[in-house]
Amino acid sequence: MRKIGLITFGLLVFAGLASAQIPTSGNVFFGYSYYSTDLSNLDRANTNGWEASVEGKVIPFLGFVADFDSHYGSQNFPVCQQVPPGPFCTGASADVTEHNFLFGPRVSFSVGKFRPFAEALFGAAHVDVNNGVGSDTSFATAVGGGLDYKIIRPVAWRFQGDYVQTRFFGATQNNVRISTGIVLRF
């Protein structure tokens, strides 16, 4: 009898520990995103697009996030030609599409209807530039945070800002991403 009791106790303890490893709550976000990037040394591009993320909570204040976005716009790039007495450079506009695939931890806590959060995300970014410039893929990082405002129990509205760093075409880009949209909490 004692052996059965010990086995039952052990199974309950291990089952409880195993269920603690599965996220029991989290959220899904989708919304509009503004992205300011400096792919070229002539000026910054202001692009528009979307952002989506999924967060699974490990413990009440810590979750892990998978964050995806796409932004579309145009940017001026230098175009140089060899004309005597030296090179002649002008700017040419090119359409730009950038995708970011980021993953990492997010800390948050609830205060009434508000849930502020901070995150550090790491992953990859890919850019396509037409007009003969080409495409590139690089390591990407994002550090930022935001605020969720609870509308009703499972629905909230998010305001988010991130500093995103990429390294396309052998140079470092310092980008700003601002997003807003709907959050479905489960």
Short mmCIF file of C-alpha atoms in Angstrom, two decimals:
data_model
loop_
_atom_site.label_atom_id
_atom_site.label_comp_id
_atom_site.label_asym_id
_atom_site.label_seq_id
_atom_site.Cartn_x
_atom_site.Cartn_y
_atom_site.Cartn_z
CA MET A 1 0.00 0.00 0.00
CA ARG A 2 2.81 2.36 0.87
CA LYS A 3 4.47 1.66 -2.50
CA ILE A 4 1.25 2.49 -4.43
CA GLY A 5 0.85 5.73 -2.44
CA LEU A 6 4.45 6.74 -3.24
CA ILE A 7 3.99 5.98 -6.95
CA THR A 8 0.71 7.94 -7.06
CA PHE A 9 2.32 10.90 -5.29
CA GLY A 10 5.30 10.81 -7.69
CA LEU A 11 3.00 10.72 -10.75
CA LEU A 12 0.99 13.69 -9.46
CA VAL A 13 4.14 15.73 -8.79
CA PHE A 14 5.65 14.98 -12.21
CA ALA A 15 2.31 15.64 -13.97
CA GLY A 16 2.08 19.00 -12.22
CA LEU A 17 5.64 19.90 -13.23
CA ALA A 18 5.00 18.83 -16.82
CA SER A 19 1.80 20.87 -17.09
CA ALA A 20 3.67 23.92 -15.77
CA GLN A 21 5.89 23.77 -18.88
CA ILE A 22 2.96 24.25 -21.28
CA PRO A 23 1.81 27.86 -21.77
CA THR A 24 -1.62 28.15 -20.19
CA SER A 25 -2.39 31.61 -21.49
CA GLY A 26 -1.19 34.08 -24.02
CA ASN A 27 -2.34 36.30 -26.85
CA VAL A 28 -2.43 36.82 -30.59
CA PHE A 29 -1.85 40.29 -32.09
CA PHE A 30 -2.44 41.62 -35.59
CA GLY A 31 -2.34 45.22 -36.73
CA TYR A 32 -1.01 48.12 -38.76
CA SER A 33 2.70 48.92 -38.57
CA TYR A 34 4.75 51.99 -39.53
CA TYR A 35 8.47 51.40 -40.15
CA SER A 36 11.20 54.02 -40.56
CA THR A 37 14.36 52.51 -42.06
CA ASP A 38 17.68 53.76 -43.42
CA LEU A 39 18.64 51.26 -46.10
CA SER A 40 20.46 53.94 -48.06
CA ASN A 41 22.79 56.73 -46.97
CA LEU A 42 20.68 59.33 -48.84
CA ASP A 43 17.60 59.41 -46.62
CA ARG A 44 15.23 57.38 -44.43
CA ALA A 45 12.31 55.45 -45.90
CA ASN A 46 8.90 55.63 -44.29
CA THR A 47 7.18 52.34 -45.01
CA ASN A 48 3.81 50.90 -44.04
CA GLY A 49 2.72 47.34 -43.48
CA TRP A 50 1.48 44.86 -40.92
CA GLU A 51 2.73 43.08 -37.82
CA ALA A 52 1.52 39.87 -36.20
CA SER A 53 2.69 38.10 -33.05
CA VAL A 54 1.83 35.13 -30.87
CA GLU A 55 2.77 35.04 -27.19
CA GLY A 56 2.65 32.02 -24.91
CA LYS A 57 2.91 32.66 -21.17
CA VAL A 58 5.32 30.49 -19.19
CA ILE A 59 4.58 32.18 -15.87
CA PRO A 60 2.17 35.09 -15.27
CA PHE A 61 4.72 37.85 -16.02
CA LEU A 62 6.95 36.07 -18.59
CA GLY A 63 6.06 34.89 -22.07
CA PHE A 64 7.82 33.93 -25.28
CA VAL A 65 6.92 35.70 -28.52
CA ALA A 66 7.03 34.86 -32.22
CA ASP A 67 6.78 38.17 -34.11
CA PHE A 68 6.43 38.60 -37.90
CA ASP A 69 6.06 41.75 -40.00
CA SER A 70 6.17 43.02 -43.57
CA HIS A 71 6.64 46.63 -44.68
CA TYR A 72 6.34 48.18 -48.13
CA GLY A 73 7.47 51.54 -49.52
CA SER A 74 10.15 53.28 -51.55
CA GLN A 75 13.66 54.55 -50.80
CA ASN A 76 16.19 56.74 -52.64
CA PHE A 77 19.47 54.99 -53.45
CA PRO A 78 22.67 56.54 -54.86
CA VAL A 79 23.36 55.79 -58.52
CA CYS A 80 26.87 56.71 -59.70
CA GLN A 81 28.17 56.90 -63.25
CA GLN A 82 31.73 57.39 -64.41
CA VAL A 83 31.63 60.73 -66.27
CA PRO A 84 34.81 62.78 -66.85
CA PRO A 85 36.28 64.46 -64.83
CA GLY A 86 35.00 62.05 -62.13
CA PRO A 87 32.04 60.02 -60.91
CA PHE A 88 28.62 61.66 -61.12
CA CYS A 89 26.11 60.47 -58.48
CA THR A 90 22.36 61.01 -58.35
CA GLY A 91 19.52 59.45 -56.40
CA ALA A 92 17.09 56.92 -57.83
CA SER A 93 13.92 55.70 -56.15
CA ALA A 94 13.36 51.97 -55.67
CA ASP A 95 10.49 49.97 -54.19
CA VAL A 96 11.40 48.23 -50.94
CA THR A 97 9.80 45.25 -49.18
CA GLU A 98 11.18 44.13 -45.82
CA HIS A 99 10.16 41.09 -43.74
CA ASN A 100 11.26 40.46 -40.14
CA PHE A 101 11.01 37.11 -38.30
CA LEU A 102 11.76 37.66 -34.61
CA PHE A 103 11.54 35.51 -31.47
CA GLY A 104 12.26 36.12 -27.79
CA PRO A 105 11.04 36.84 -24.26
CA ARG A 106 8.45 39.40 -23.20
CA VAL A 107 7.81 40.55 -19.62
CA SER A 108 4.48 42.08 -18.66
CA PHE A 109 2.13 42.74 -15.77
CA SER A 110 -1.48 43.89 -15.47
CA VAL A 111 -2.64 47.10 -13.81
CA GLY A 112 -6.42 47.36 -14.07
CA LYS A 113 -7.30 47.57 -17.77
CA PHE A 114 -3.67 48.17 -18.79
CA ARG A 115 -0.89 45.65 -19.45
CA PRO A 116 2.51 47.26 -20.14
CA PHE A 117 5.23 45.01 -21.56
CA ALA A 118 8.88 45.02 -22.61
CA GLU A 119 10.54 42.64 -25.07
CA ALA A 120 13.88 41.64 -26.56
CA LEU A 121 13.57 39.78 -29.87
CA PHE A 122 16.14 38.11 -32.12
CA GLY A 123 15.87 36.56 -35.55
CA ALA A 124 16.24 37.28 -39.26
CA ALA A 125 15.23 39.97 -41.72
CA HIS A 126 14.94 39.88 -45.50
CA VAL A 127 14.76 42.85 -47.87
CA ASP A 128 13.88 42.99 -51.57
CA VAL A 129 14.81 46.17 -53.47
CA ASN A 130 13.89 46.52 -57.12
CA ASN A 131 15.74 48.78 -59.60
CA GLY A 132 18.82 46.57 -59.75
CA VAL A 133 19.81 46.88 -56.08
CA GLY A 134 18.87 43.27 -55.20
CA SER A 135 17.90 41.46 -52.03
CA ASP A 136 19.64 40.51 -48.79
CA THR A 137 19.00 38.53 -45.61
CA SER A 138 20.55 39.44 -42.25
CA PHE A 139 20.45 38.91 -38.51
CA ALA A 140 17.93 41.23 -36.81
CA THR A 141 17.28 42.34 -33.25
CA ALA A 142 14.42 44.31 -31.72
CA VAL A 143 14.11 45.93 -28.31
CA GLY A 144 10.96 47.70 -27.27
CA GLY A 145 7.68 47.55 -25.50
CA GLY A 146 4.12 48.63 -25.49
CA LEU A 147 0.79 48.78 -23.77
CA ASP A 148 -2.35 46.67 -24.12
CA TYR A 149 -5.67 48.28 -23.17
CA LYS A 150 -8.39 45.76 -22.27
CA ILE A 151 -11.66 46.48 -24.10
CA ILE A 152 -13.54 43.37 -22.94
CA ARG A 153 -12.20 40.22 -21.26
CA PRO A 154 -10.64 38.46 -24.30
CA VAL A 155 -10.06 41.58 -26.48
CA ALA A 156 -7.53 44.38 -26.05
CA TRP A 157 -6.00 47.15 -28.18
CA ARG A 158 -2.20 47.36 -28.46
CA PHE A 159 0.17 50.32 -28.88
CA GLN A 160 3.76 49.15 -29.46
CA GLY A 161 7.15 50.64 -30.34
CA ASP A 162 10.41 48.86 -31.14
CA TYR A 163 13.97 49.74 -32.11
CA VAL A 164 14.90 47.22 -34.82
CA GLN A 165 18.49 46.77 -36.00
CA THR A 166 19.36 45.00 -39.28
CA ARG A 167 22.58 44.58 -41.26
CA PHE A 168 21.69 44.64 -44.96
CA PHE A 169 24.22 45.08 -47.78
CA GLY A 170 27.20 45.19 -45.39
CA ALA A 171 25.89 48.17 -43.37
CA THR A 172 23.95 48.50 -40.11
CA GLN A 173 20.44 49.96 -40.22
CA ASN A 174 18.80 51.51 -37.16
CA ASN A 175 15.05 51.30 -37.65
CA VAL A 176 11.95 52.34 -35.72
CA ARG A 177 8.75 50.26 -35.80
CA ILE A 178 5.46 51.57 -34.38
CA SER A 179 2.43 49.28 -34.42
CA THR A 180 -1.17 49.28 -33.27
CA GLY A 181 -3.95 46.75 -33.56
CA ILE A 182 -6.17 44.20 -31.91
CA VAL A 183 -5.11 41.59 -29.34
CA LEU A 184 -7.05 38.40 -28.69
CA ARG A 185 -6.17 36.94 -25.29
CA PHE A 186 -6.66 33.31 -24.35
#
